[in-house]
CSV table of N, CA, C and O in Angstrom, one decimal:
chain,number,residue,atom,x,y,z
X,1,MET,N,0.7,-1.3,0.3
X,1,MET,CA,0.1,0.0,-0.1
X,1,MET,C,0.9,0.9,-0.2
X,1,MET,O,2.0,1.4,-0.1
X,2,THR,N,-0.2,2.6,0.1
X,2,THR,CA,1.1,3.6,0.0
X,2,THR,C,1.0,4.1,1.8
X,2,THR,O,-0.3,3.9,1.8
X,3,ILE,N,1.2,5.7,1.1
X,3,ILE,CA,1.4,6.4,2.9
X,3,ILE,C,0.3,7.1,2.7
X,3,ILE,O,-0.4,7.4,3.7
X,4,SER,N,-0.3,7.2,1.5
X,4,SER,CA,-1.8,8.0,1.5
X,4,SER,C,-2.8,6.8,1.9
X,4,SER,O,-3.4,7.3,2.3
X,5,ALA,N,-2.6,5.6,1.6
X,5,ALA,CA,-3.6,5.0,2.0
X,5,ALA,C,-3.2,4.4,3.5
X,5,ALA,O,-4.7,4.5,4.2
X,6,ALA,N,-2.0,4.6,3.9
X,6,ALA,CA,-1.9,4.9,5.2
X,6,ALA,C,-2.7,5.6,5.9
X,6,ALA,O,-3.7,5.5,7.1
X,7,VAL,N,-2.1,6.6,5.7
X,7,VAL,CA,-3.3,7.8,6.7
X,7,VAL,C,-4.6,8.2,6.1
X,7,VAL,O,-5.4,8.6,6.6
X,8,THR,N,-5.7,8.2,4.9
X,8,THR,CA,-6.8,7.8,4.7
X,8,THR,C,-7.0,6.6,5.8
X,8,THR,O,-8.4,7.1,6.7
X,9,SER,N,-6.5,5.7,6.3
X,9,SER,CA,-7.2,4.8,7.2
X,9,SER,C,-7.3,5.2,8.4
X,9,SER,O,-8.2,5.7,9.0
X,10,ARG,N,-5.6,5.6,9.0
X,10,ARG,CA,-5.8,6.6,10.3
X,10,ARG,C,-6.9,7.6,10.1
X,10,ARG,O,-7.1,7.7,11.1
X,11,LEU,N,-7.2,7.6,9.5
X,11,LEU,CA,-8.0,9.2,9.5
X,11,LEU,C,-9.2,8.9,9.9
X,11,LEU,O,-10.4,9.4,10.3
X,12,LYS,N,-9.7,8.1,9.2
X,12,LYS,CA,-11.1,7.3,9.1
X,12,LYS,C,-11.3,6.9,10.8
X,12,LYS,O,-12.2,6.4,10.6
X,13,THR,N,-10.4,6.8,11.2
X,13,THR,CA,-11.5,5.8,12.9
X,13,THR,C,-11.5,7.0,12.9
X,13,THR,O,-12.0,7.2,14.4
X,14,VAL,N,-11.4,8.7,12.8
X,14,VAL,CA,-12.0,9.2,13.6
X,14,VAL,C,-13.3,9.4,13.5
X,14,VAL,O,-14.0,9.9,12.5
X,15,ALA,N,-14.1,9.1,15.0
X,15,ALA,CA,-15.6,9.1,14.8
X,15,ALA,C,-16.3,9.8,13.9
X,15,ALA,O,-17.0,10.1,13.0
X,16,ALA,N,-16.3,11.0,14.7
X,16,ALA,CA,-17.1,12.5,13.7
X,16,ALA,C,-17.0,12.9,12.7
X,16,ALA,O,-17.9,13.7,11.6
X,17,PHE,N,-16.0,12.2,11.7
X,17,PHE,CA,-15.8,12.4,10.2
X,17,PHE,C,-16.4,11.7,9.4
X,17,PHE,O,-17.3,11.6,8.2
X,18,ASN,N,-17.1,10.4,10.5
X,18,ASN,CA,-18.3,9.3,9.6
X,18,ASN,C,-17.9,9.1,8.5
X,18,ASN,O,-18.2,8.6,7.1
X,19,SER,N,-16.3,8.8,8.4
X,19,SER,CA,-15.3,8.0,7.2
X,19,SER,C,-15.6,9.2,5.9
X,19,SER,O,-15.1,8.9,4.6
X,20,ASN,N,-16.1,10.4,6.2
X,20,ASN,CA,-15.6,12.0,5.8
X,20,ASN,C,-14.4,12.0,5.3
X,20,ASN,O,-14.1,13.5,5.9
X,21,VAL,N,-13.7,11.6,4.7
X,21,VAL,CA,-12.1,11.9,4.3
X,21,VAL,C,-11.5,11.7,3.3
X,21,VAL,O,-12.1,10.8,2.4
X,22,PHE,N,-11.4,13.1,2.7
X,22,PHE,CA,-11.3,13.0,0.8
X,22,PHE,C,-9.6,13.5,0.7
X,22,PHE,O,-8.9,14.0,1.5
X,23,PRO,N,-8.6,12.9,-0.5
X,23,PRO,CA,-7.6,13.2,-1.1
X,23,PRO,C,-8.2,14.7,-1.5
X,23,PRO,O,-8.9,14.5,-2.4
X,24,ASP,N,-7.1,15.7,-1.5
X,24,ASP,CA,-7.5,16.7,-2.1
X,24,ASP,C,-8.3,17.8,-2.1
X,24,ASP,O,-8.1,18.8,-2.4
X,25,SER,N,-9.4,17.1,-2.3
X,25,SER,CA,-11.0,17.9,-2.1
X,25,SER,C,-12.0,17.4,-2.0
X,25,SER,O,-12.0,16.0,-2.3
X,26,ALA,N,-13.0,17.9,-1.4
X,26,ALA,CA,-14.0,16.9,-0.9
X,26,ALA,C,-15.6,17.1,-1.9
X,26,ALA,O,-15.8,18.2,-2.9
X,27,PRO,N,-16.3,16.1,-2.3
X,27,PRO,CA,-17.3,16.7,-3.2
X,27,PRO,C,-18.6,17.5,-2.2
X,27,PRO,O,-18.1,18.1,-1.2
X,28,GLU,N,-18.7,18.0,-3.4
X,28,GLU,CA,-20.2,19.5,-2.8
X,28,GLU,C,-20.8,19.3,-1.9
X,28,GLU,O,-21.3,20.5,-1.0
X,29,SER,N,-21.3,17.9,-2.0
X,29,SER,CA,-22.7,17.9,-0.8
X,29,SER,C,-22.2,17.6,0.7
X,29,SER,O,-23.4,16.9,0.9
X,30,VAL,N,-21.1,16.9,1.1
X,30,VAL,CA,-21.0,16.3,1.7
X,30,VAL,C,-21.2,17.2,2.9
X,30,VAL,O,-20.6,17.9,3.1
X,31,PRO,N,-21.4,16.0,4.4
X,31,PRO,CA,-22.1,16.7,5.5
X,31,PRO,C,-20.5,17.2,6.0
X,31,PRO,O,-19.9,16.6,6.2
X,32,TYR,N,-20.8,18.4,7.0
X,32,TYR,CA,-20.0,18.4,8.0
X,32,TYR,C,-20.0,17.8,9.7
X,32,TYR,O,-21.3,17.1,9.2
X,33,PRO,N,-19.1,17.1,10.0
X,33,PRO,CA,-17.7,17.9,9.9
X,33,PRO,C,-16.6,16.5,8.9
X,33,PRO,O,-17.1,15.6,8.3
X,34,PHE,N,-15.9,17.4,7.8
X,34,PHE,CA,-15.0,16.2,7.1
X,34,PHE,C,-13.3,16.7,7.0
X,34,PHE,O,-13.5,17.6,7.3
X,35,CYS,N,-12.8,16.0,6.5
X,35,CYS,CA,-11.1,16.3,6.4
X,35,CYS,C,-10.6,15.9,5.0
X,35,CYS,O,-10.8,15.1,4.3
X,36,VAL,N,-10.5,17.4,4.2
X,36,VAL,CA,-9.0,16.6,3.4
X,36,VAL,C,-8.1,16.8,3.2
X,36,VAL,O,-7.8,17.5,4.3
X,37,TYR,N,-7.3,15.7,3.1
X,37,TYR,CA,-5.9,15.9,3.6
X,37,TYR,C,-5.1,16.3,1.7
X,37,TYR,O,-5.9,15.6,0.9
X,38,LYS,N,-3.8,16.5,1.7
X,38,LYS,CA,-3.3,16.6,0.8
X,38,LYS,C,-1.5,16.5,1.0
X,38,LYS,O,-0.7,16.8,2.1
X,39,MET,N,-0.8,15.8,0.5
X,39,MET,CA,0.2,15.0,0.4
X,39,MET,C,1.1,16.4,-0.4
X,39,MET,O,0.7,16.0,-1.8
X,40,GLN,N,2.1,17.2,0.2
X,40,GLN,CA,2.8,18.1,-0.6
X,40,GLN,C,3.9,17.8,-0.9
X,40,GLN,O,4.5,18.5,-2.0
X,41,SER,N,4.3,17.1,-0.8
X,41,SER,CA,6.1,16.7,-1.1
X,41,SER,C,6.3,15.3,-0.2
X,41,SER,O,5.4,15.3,0.9
X,42,VAL,N,7.3,14.7,-1.6
X,42,VAL,CA,8.2,13.4,-0.4
X,42,VAL,C,9.7,14.1,-0.5
X,42,VAL,O,10.4,14.1,-2.0
X,43,GLU,N,10.2,13.5,0.4
X,43,GLU,CA,11.5,14.2,0.4
X,43,GLU,C,12.9,13.2,0.5
X,43,GLU,O,11.8,12.4,1.4
X,44,ARG,N,13.4,13.0,-0.1
X,44,ARG,CA,14.4,11.3,-0.1
X,44,ARG,C,15.8,11.9,-0.1
X,44,ARG,O,16.3,13.0,-0.9
X,45,THR,N,16.7,11.3,0.5
X,45,THR,CA,17.9,11.6,0.1
X,45,THR,C,19.1,10.6,-0.3
X,45,THR,O,18.4,9.7,0.1
X,46,TYR,N,19.6,10.6,-1.1
X,46,TYR,CA,19.9,10.2,-2.6
X,46,TYR,C,21.7,10.6,-1.9
X,46,TYR,O,23.0,11.6,-1.8
X,47,LEU,N,22.7,9.6,-2.2
X,47,LEU,CA,24.1,9.6,-2.5
X,47,LEU,C,24.7,10.0,-4.0
X,47,LEU,O,23.4,10.0,-4.7
X,48,LEU,N,25.7,10.3,-4.2
X,48,LEU,CA,26.2,10.1,-5.5
X,48,LEU,C,25.9,9.6,-6.1
X,48,LEU,O,26.0,9.4,-7.1
X,49,ASP,N,26.1,8.2,-5.3
X,49,ASP,CA,25.9,7.0,-6.5
X,49,ASP,C,24.9,7.0,-7.2
X,49,ASP,O,24.0,5.9,-7.8
X,50,GLY,N,23.4,7.6,-7.3
X,50,GLY,CA,22.2,7.8,-7.2
X,50,GLY,C,21.0,6.9,-5.9
X,50,GLY,O,19.7,6.7,-6.0
X,51,SER,N,22.0,6.1,-5.3
X,51,SER,CA,21.1,5.3,-4.6
X,51,SER,C,20.3,5.8,-3.2
X,51,SER,O,21.3,7.0,-3.0
X,52,THR,N,19.4,5.5,-2.5
X,52,THR,CA,18.5,6.6,-1.6
X,52,THR,C,19.4,6.4,-0.3
X,52,THR,O,19.8,4.8,0.1
X,53,THR,N,19.6,7.0,1.2
X,53,THR,CA,19.4,6.6,2.2
X,53,THR,C,18.8,7.1,3.2
X,53,THR,O,18.0,7.6,3.1
X,54,GLY,N,18.5,6.7,4.2
X,54,GLY,CA,17.4,6.6,5.1
X,54,GLY,C,16.0,6.7,4.5
X,54,GLY,O,15.7,6.0,3.9
X,55,LEU,N,15.1,7.1,5.2
X,55,LEU,CA,13.6,6.6,4.8
X,55,LEU,C,12.9,7.8,4.5
X,55,LEU,O,13.5,9.1,4.5
X,56,PRO,N,11.7,8.2,3.4
X,56,PRO,CA,11.3,9.1,3.0
X,56,PRO,C,11.2,9.9,4.2
X,56,PRO,O,10.2,9.4,4.8
X,57,VAL,N,10.3,10.8,3.4
X,57,VAL,CA,9.3,11.6,4.8
X,57,VAL,C,8.4,12.4,4.1
X,57,VAL,O,9.0,13.2,2.8
X,58,ALA,N,7.3,12.4,3.7
X,58,ALA,CA,6.4,13.1,3.6
X,58,ALA,C,5.2,14.1,4.3
X,58,ALA,O,5.6,14.0,5.1
X,59,SER,N,5.4,15.2,3.6
X,59,SER,CA,4.5,16.2,4.3
X,59,SER,C,3.1,16.6,3.4
X,59,SER,O,2.9,16.8,2.5
X,60,PHE,N,2.4,16.4,5.1
X,60,PHE,CA,1.2,16.4,4.6
X,60,PHE,C,0.2,17.9,5.4
X,60,PHE,O,0.7,18.1,6.3
X,61,GLN,N,-0.8,18.3,5.0
X,61,GLN,CA,-1.7,18.7,5.3
X,61,GLN,C,-3.0,18.2,5.4
X,61,GLN,O,-3.5,17.4,5.0
X,62,PHE,N,-3.4,18.4,6.7
X,62,PHE,CA,-5.0,17.8,7.0
X,62,PHE,C,-5.7,19.1,7.1
X,62,PHE,O,-5.4,20.0,7.8
X,63,MET,N,-7.1,19.2,6.2
X,63,MET,CA,-7.6,20.6,6.4
X,63,MET,C,-8.8,20.2,7.1
X,63,MET,O,-9.9,18.9,6.6
X,64,ILE,N,-9.7,20.4,8.4
X,64,ILE,CA,-10.8,19.9,8.9
X,64,ILE,C,-12.1,20.9,8.6
X,64,ILE,O,-11.3,22.2,8.9
X,65,PHE,N,-13.1,20.6,8.4
X,65,PHE,CA,-14.0,21.8,8.1
X,65,PHE,C,-15.4,21.4,9.2
X,65,PHE,O,-15.6,20.2,8.6
X,66,GLY,N,-15.6,22.2,9.6
X,66,GLY,CA,-17.0,22.2,10.2
X,66,GLY,C,-18.0,23.4,10.6
X,66,GLY,O,-17.3,24.6,10.0
X,67,THR,N,-19.2,23.2,11.3
X,67,THR,CA,-19.6,24.0,11.4
X,67,THR,C,-19.8,25.2,12.6
X,67,THR,O,-20.5,26.2,13.0
X,68,ASN,N,-19.4,24.2,13.2
X,68,ASN,CA,-18.6,24.8,15.2
X,68,ASN,C,-17.6,25.0,15.3
X,68,ASN,O,-16.7,24.2,14.9
X,69,LYS,N,-17.1,26.3,15.2
X,69,LYS,CA,-16.0,26.8,16.0
X,69,LYS,C,-15.1,25.6,16.9
X,69,LYS,O,-13.8,25.3,16.3
X,70,ILE,N,-16.0,25.6,17.7
X,70,ILE,CA,-14.4,25.0,18.6
X,70,ILE,C,-14.8,23.8,18.9
X,70,ILE,O,-13.6,22.7,18.7
X,71,ALA,N,-16.0,22.6,17.7
X,71,ALA,CA,-15.7,21.4,17.4
X,71,ALA,C,-14.8,21.2,16.4
X,71,ALA,O,-13.9,20.3,16.4
X,72,VAL,N,-15.0,22.2,15.7
X,72,VAL,CA,-13.3,21.3,14.4
X,72,VAL,C,-12.3,22.1,15.0
X,72,VAL,O,-11.0,21.6,14.8
X,73,GLU,N,-11.9,23.1,16.3
X,73,GLU,CA,-10.4,22.9,16.8
X,73,GLU,C,-9.9,21.7,17.3
X,73,GLU,O,-9.2,21.2,17.8
X,74,GLU,N,-11.7,20.9,18.3
X,74,GLU,CA,-11.2,19.7,18.7
X,74,GLU,C,-10.6,18.8,18.2
X,74,GLU,O,-9.8,17.7,17.7
X,75,LEU,N,-11.4,18.3,16.6
X,75,LEU,CA,-11.0,17.7,16.0
X,75,LEU,C,-9.9,17.6,15.4
X,75,LEU,O,-9.0,16.8,15.1
X,76,SER,N,-9.4,19.2,14.8
X,76,SER,CA,-7.6,19.6,14.4
X,76,SER,C,-7.2,18.5,15.8
X,76,SER,O,-5.9,18.5,15.4
X,77,VAL,N,-7.4,18.9,17.1
X,77,VAL,CA,-6.0,18.1,18.0
X,77,VAL,C,-6.5,17.6,18.0
X,77,VAL,O,-5.1,16.4,18.2
X,78,GLU,N,-7.3,16.6,17.8
X,78,GLU,CA,-7.3,15.1,18.1
X,78,GLU,C,-6.6,14.4,16.3
X,78,GLU,O,-5.9,13.5,17.0
X,79,VAL,N,-7.3,15.2,15.0
X,79,VAL,CA,-6.3,14.4,14.0
X,79,VAL,C,-4.4,14.8,14.6
X,79,VAL,O,-4.1,14.0,14.1
X,80,GLY,N,-4.4,15.9,15.1
X,80,GLY,CA,-3.0,16.2,15.8
X,80,GLY,C,-2.1,14.9,16.3
X,80,GLY,O,-1.2,14.7,16.1
X,81,GLN,N,-2.7,14.8,17.2
X,81,GLN,CA,-2.7,13.9,18.1
X,81,GLN,C,-2.6,12.1,17.8
X,81,GLN,O,-1.6,11.3,18.4
X,82,LEU,N,-3.4,12.3,16.5
X,82,LEU,CA,-3.9,10.8,16.4
X,82,LEU,C,-2.7,10.6,15.5
X,82,LEU,O,-2.0,9.6,15.3
X,83,PHE,N,-1.6,11.7,14.7
X,83,PHE,CA,-0.7,11.2,14.3
X,83,PHE,C,1.2,11.0,15.0
X,83,PHE,O,2.1,11.1,14.7
X,84,SER,N,0.3,12.6,15.8
X,84,SER,CA,1.5,12.9,16.4
X,84,SER,C,2.7,12.0,17.2
X,84,SER,O,2.2,11.8,18.4
X,85,GLY,N,3.8,11.8,16.9
X,85,GLY,CA,4.4,10.6,17.5
X,85,GLY,C,4.6,9.0,17.2
X,85,GLY,O,4.6,8.5,17.7
X,86,TYR,N,3.6,9.0,15.9
X,86,TYR,CA,2.6,7.7,15.6
X,86,TYR,C,3.7,6.7,15.6
X,86,TYR,O,4.5,7.4,14.5
X,87,ARG,N,4.0,5.7,15.4
X,87,ARG,CA,4.8,4.7,14.8
X,87,ARG,C,3.8,3.2,15.1
X,87,ARG,O,2.7,2.0,15.8
X,88,GLY,N,3.7,2.6,13.7
X,88,GLY,CA,3.3,1.7,13.6
X,88,GLY,C,3.0,1.4,11.7
X,88,GLY,O,3.4,1.8,11.4
X,89,THR,N,2.2,0.3,11.4
X,89,THR,CA,1.8,-0.4,10.8
X,89,THR,C,0.1,-0.5,10.0
X,89,THR,O,-0.3,-0.5,10.9
X,90,VAL,N,0.1,0.6,9.1
X,90,VAL,CA,-1.7,0.8,8.7
X,90,VAL,C,-1.4,0.4,7.6
X,90,VAL,O,-1.1,0.9,6.4
X,91,SER,N,-2.6,-0.4,6.9
X,91,SER,CA,-3.0,0.0,5.5
X,91,SER,C,-1.6,-0.8,5.1
X,91,SER,O,-1.0,-0.8,3.6
X,92,GLY,N,-0.6,-2.1,5.5
X,92,GLY,CA,0.6,-2.3,4.5
X,92,GLY,C,1.7,-1.5,4.9
X,92,GLY,O,3.0,-1.3,4.2
X,93,THR,N,1.6,-0.2,5.2
X,93,THR,CA,2.7,0.8,5.0
X,93,THR,C,3.5,1.0,6.9
X,93,THR,O,2.3,1.2,7.8
X,94,GLN,N,4.6,0.9,6.6
X,94,GLN,CA,5.1,1.4,8.1
X,94,GLN,C,6.0,2.6,8.3
X,94,GLN,O,6.3,3.2,7.7
X,95,ILE,N,5.0,3.4,9.5
X,95,ILE,CA,5.2,4.6,9.8
X,95,ILE,C,6.4,4.8,10.3
X,95,ILE,O,6.1,3.7,11.8
X,96,ALA,N,7.3,4.8,10.2
X,96,ALA,CA,8.8,4.8,11.8
X,96,ALA,C,8.6,6.2,12.2
X,96,ALA,O,9.1,6.1,13.7
X,97,SER,N,7.7,7.4,11.9
X,97,SER,CA,7.7,8.4,12.7
X,97,SER,C,7.1,9.5,12.4
X,97,SER,O,6.8,9.5,11.1
X,98,SER,N,6.0,10.1,13.1
X,98,SER,CA,4.8,11.6,12.6
X,98,SER,C,5.6,12.4,13.6
X,98,SER,O,5.2,12.4,14.9
X,99,VAL,N,5.6,14.2,13.1
X,99,VAL,CA,6.1,15.2,13.7
X,99,VAL,C,4.7,15.9,13.2
X,99,VAL,O,4.3,16.1,12.0
X,100,TRP,N,3.6,16.3,14.1
X,100,TRP,CA,2.4,17.6,14.1
X,100,TRP,C,3.7,19.0,14.2
X,100,TRP,O,4.2,19.0,15.4
X,101,ASN,N,3.9,19.3,12.7
X,101,ASN,CA,4.6,20.5,12.9
X,101,ASN,C,4.2,22.6,13.0
X,101,ASN,O,4.4,23.1,13.2
X,102,ASN,N,2.8,22.1,12.4
X,102,ASN,CA,1.6,23.1,12.7
X,102,ASN,C,0.7,23.3,12.9
X,102,ASN,O,-0.2,22.1,12.2
X,103,GLN,N,-0.6,24.0,12.8
X,103,GLN,CA,-1.8,24.5,12.8
X,103,GLN,C,-2.9,25.4,12.8
X,103,GLN,O,-1.9,26.6,13.8
X,104,GLU,N,-3.1,26.1,12.1
X,104,GLU,CA,-3.2,27.0,11.9
X,104,GLU,C,-5.4,27.1,11.9
X,104,GLU,O,-5.8,26.2,11.3
X,105,THR,N,-5.7,28.5,11.7
X,105,THR,CA,-6.8,28.4,11.7
X,105,THR,C,-7.3,29.3,10.6
X,105,THR,O,-6.4,29.8,10.5
X,106,ASN,N,-8.8,29.1,9.8
X,106,ASN,CA,-9.3,30.0,8.9
X,106,ASN,C,-10.6,29.5,8.8
X,106,ASN,O,-11.1,28.4,8.9
X,107,ASP,N,-11.6,30.7,8.5
X,107,ASP,CA,-13.1,31.1,8.2
X,107,ASP,C,-13.0,30.8,7.3
X,107,ASP,O,-12.5,32.5,6.6
X,108,ILE,N,-14.0,30.4,6.9
X,108,ILE,CA,-14.7,30.4,5.2
X,108,ILE,C,-16.1,30.4,4.8
X,108,ILE,O,-16.7,30.2,5.7
X,109,PHE,N,-15.9,31.6,4.4
X,109,PHE,CA,-17.5,31.7,3.7
X,109,PHE,C,-17.2,31.7,2.0
X,109,PHE,O,-17.1,31.9,1.3
X,110,ILE,N,-18.2,30.3,1.9
X,110,ILE,CA,-18.7,30.0,1.0
X,110,ILE,C,-20.1,31.0,0.3
X,110,ILE,O,-21.2,30.6,1.1
X,111,GLU,N,-19.9,31.4,-0.5
X,111,GLU,CA,-21.5,31.9,-1.5
X,111,GLU,C,-22.5,31.2,-1.7
X,111,GLU,O,-22.5,29.8,-1.8
X,112,GLY,N,-23.7,31.6,-1.1
X,112,GLY,CA,-24.8,30.7,-1.0
X,112,GLY,C,-25.3,30.1,0.0
X,112,GLY,O,-26.2,29.3,0.4
X,113,ASN,N,-24.0,30.2,1.2
X,113,ASN,CA,-24.3,29.1,1.7
X,113,ASN,C,-24.6,30.4,3.3
X,113,ASN,O,-23.7,30.9,3.7
X,114,ASP,N,-25.5,29.8,4.0
X,114,ASP,CA,-26.4,30.2,5.0
X,114,ASP,C,-25.3,30.3,6.4
X,114,ASP,O,-25.6,31.0,7.8
X,115,ILE,N,-24.5,29.5,6.7
X,115,ILE,CA,-24.0,29.0,7.9
X,115,ILE,C,-22.5,29.2,7.9
X,115,ILE,O,-21.8,28.9,6.4
X,116,PRO,N,-22.1,30.1,8.6
X,116,PRO,CA,-19.9,30.0,8.6
X,116,PRO,C,-19.9,28.6,8.7
X,116,PRO,O,-20.4,27.3,8.9
X,117,VAL,N,-18.7,28.4,7.8
X,117,VAL,CA,-17.4,27.1,7.8
X,117,VAL,C,-16.1,27.3,8.4
X,117,VAL,O,-15.8,28.7,8.2
X,118,TYR,N,-15.9,26.5,9.4
X,118,TYR,CA,-14.7,26.5,9.9
X,118,TYR,C,-14.0,26.0,9.6
X,118,TYR,O,-14.1,24.7,9.2
X,119,SER,N,-12.0,26.3,9.9
X,119,SER,CA,-11.7,25.2,9.0
X,119,SER,C,-10.2,25.1,9.6
X,119,SER,O,-9.6,26.1,10.3
X,120,TYR,N,-9.4,24.0,9.9
X,120,TYR,CA,-8.0,24.3,10.9
X,120,TYR,C,-7.0,23.1,9.5
X,120,TYR,O,-7.7,22.3,9.6
X,121,VAL,N,-6.0,23.8,9.4
X,121,VAL,CA,-5.4,23.3,8.9
X,121,VAL,C,-3.9,23.0,9.6
X,121,VAL,O,-3.0,23.7,10.2
X,122,ASN,N,-3.6,21.5,9.5
X,122,ASN,CA,-2.5,20.6,10.4
X,122,ASN,C,-1.7,20.5,9.1
X,122,ASN,O,-2.1,19.9,8.5
X,123,SER,N,-0.5,20.4,9.6
X,123,SER,CA,0.3,20.0,8.9
X,123,SER,C,1.5,19.0,9.9
X,123,SER,O,2.0,19.6,10.9
X,124,HIS,N,2.0,17.6,9.3
X,124,HIS,CA,2.4,17.1,9.7
X,124,HIS,C,3.4,16.2,8.7
X,124,HIS,O,3.6,16.6,7.3
X,125,LEU,N,4.7,15.9,9.2
X,125,LEU,CA,6.0,15.4,8.5
X,125,LEU,C,5.9,13.5,8.8
X,125,LEU,O,5.5,13.5,9.8
X,126,ILE,N,5.4,13.2,7.9
X,126,ILE,CA,5.5,11.5,8.3
X,126,ILE,C,6.8,10.8,7.7
X,126,ILE,O,6.6,10.8,6.4
X,127,GLN,N,7.5,10.0,8.4
X,127,GLN,CA,8.5,9.5,7.7
X,127,GLN,C,8.2,8.1,7.8
X,127,GLN,O,8.0,7.3,8.5
X,128,TYR,N,8.2,7.0,6.5
X,128,TYR,CA,7.4,5.8,6.4
X,128,TYR,C,8.8,5.1,5.4
X,128,TYR,O,9.5,5.2,5.1
X,129,VAL,N,8.2,3.4,5.8
X,129,VAL,CA,9.1,2.8,4.9
X,129,VAL,C,8.4,2.4,3.6
X,129,VAL,O,7.3,2.0,3.1
X,130,GLU,N,9.4,2.9,2.1
X,130,GLU,CA,9.0,2.7,1.4
X,130,GLU,C,8.8,1.3,0.5
X,130,GLU,O,10.0,0.6,1.2
X,131,GLU,N,7.9,0.4,0.1
X,131,GLU,CA,8.4,-0.9,-0.6
X,131,GLU,C,8.6,-0.5,-2.2
X,131,GLU,O,7.8,0.4,-2.7
């Protein structure tokens, strides 16, 4: 499996999302709260002979959306703790280490939507074993 599959599986353990976890974007009619994640990059260290050394590190953003600001903040912390310091195998991918390195808040106003939408964005670095 891939690191993205492992991330999806781990995020779907958050009961409040009700399995509403999506890569890159969410469907238009998805109920709140939900999570969208994006893998921004994967860093690998190469030697002069072209071989790699060490494990790859994937940079992820987890964007949590909802209509209650406090609930969204609590979900952001739950997601942060879900990955922060985590080591283990998920969906066949071994996660060697994970660091929660940033959390931001954003209020979003969607045209035609009568209720405010709140979001938190968590940034994580996940080191994993590549197969």
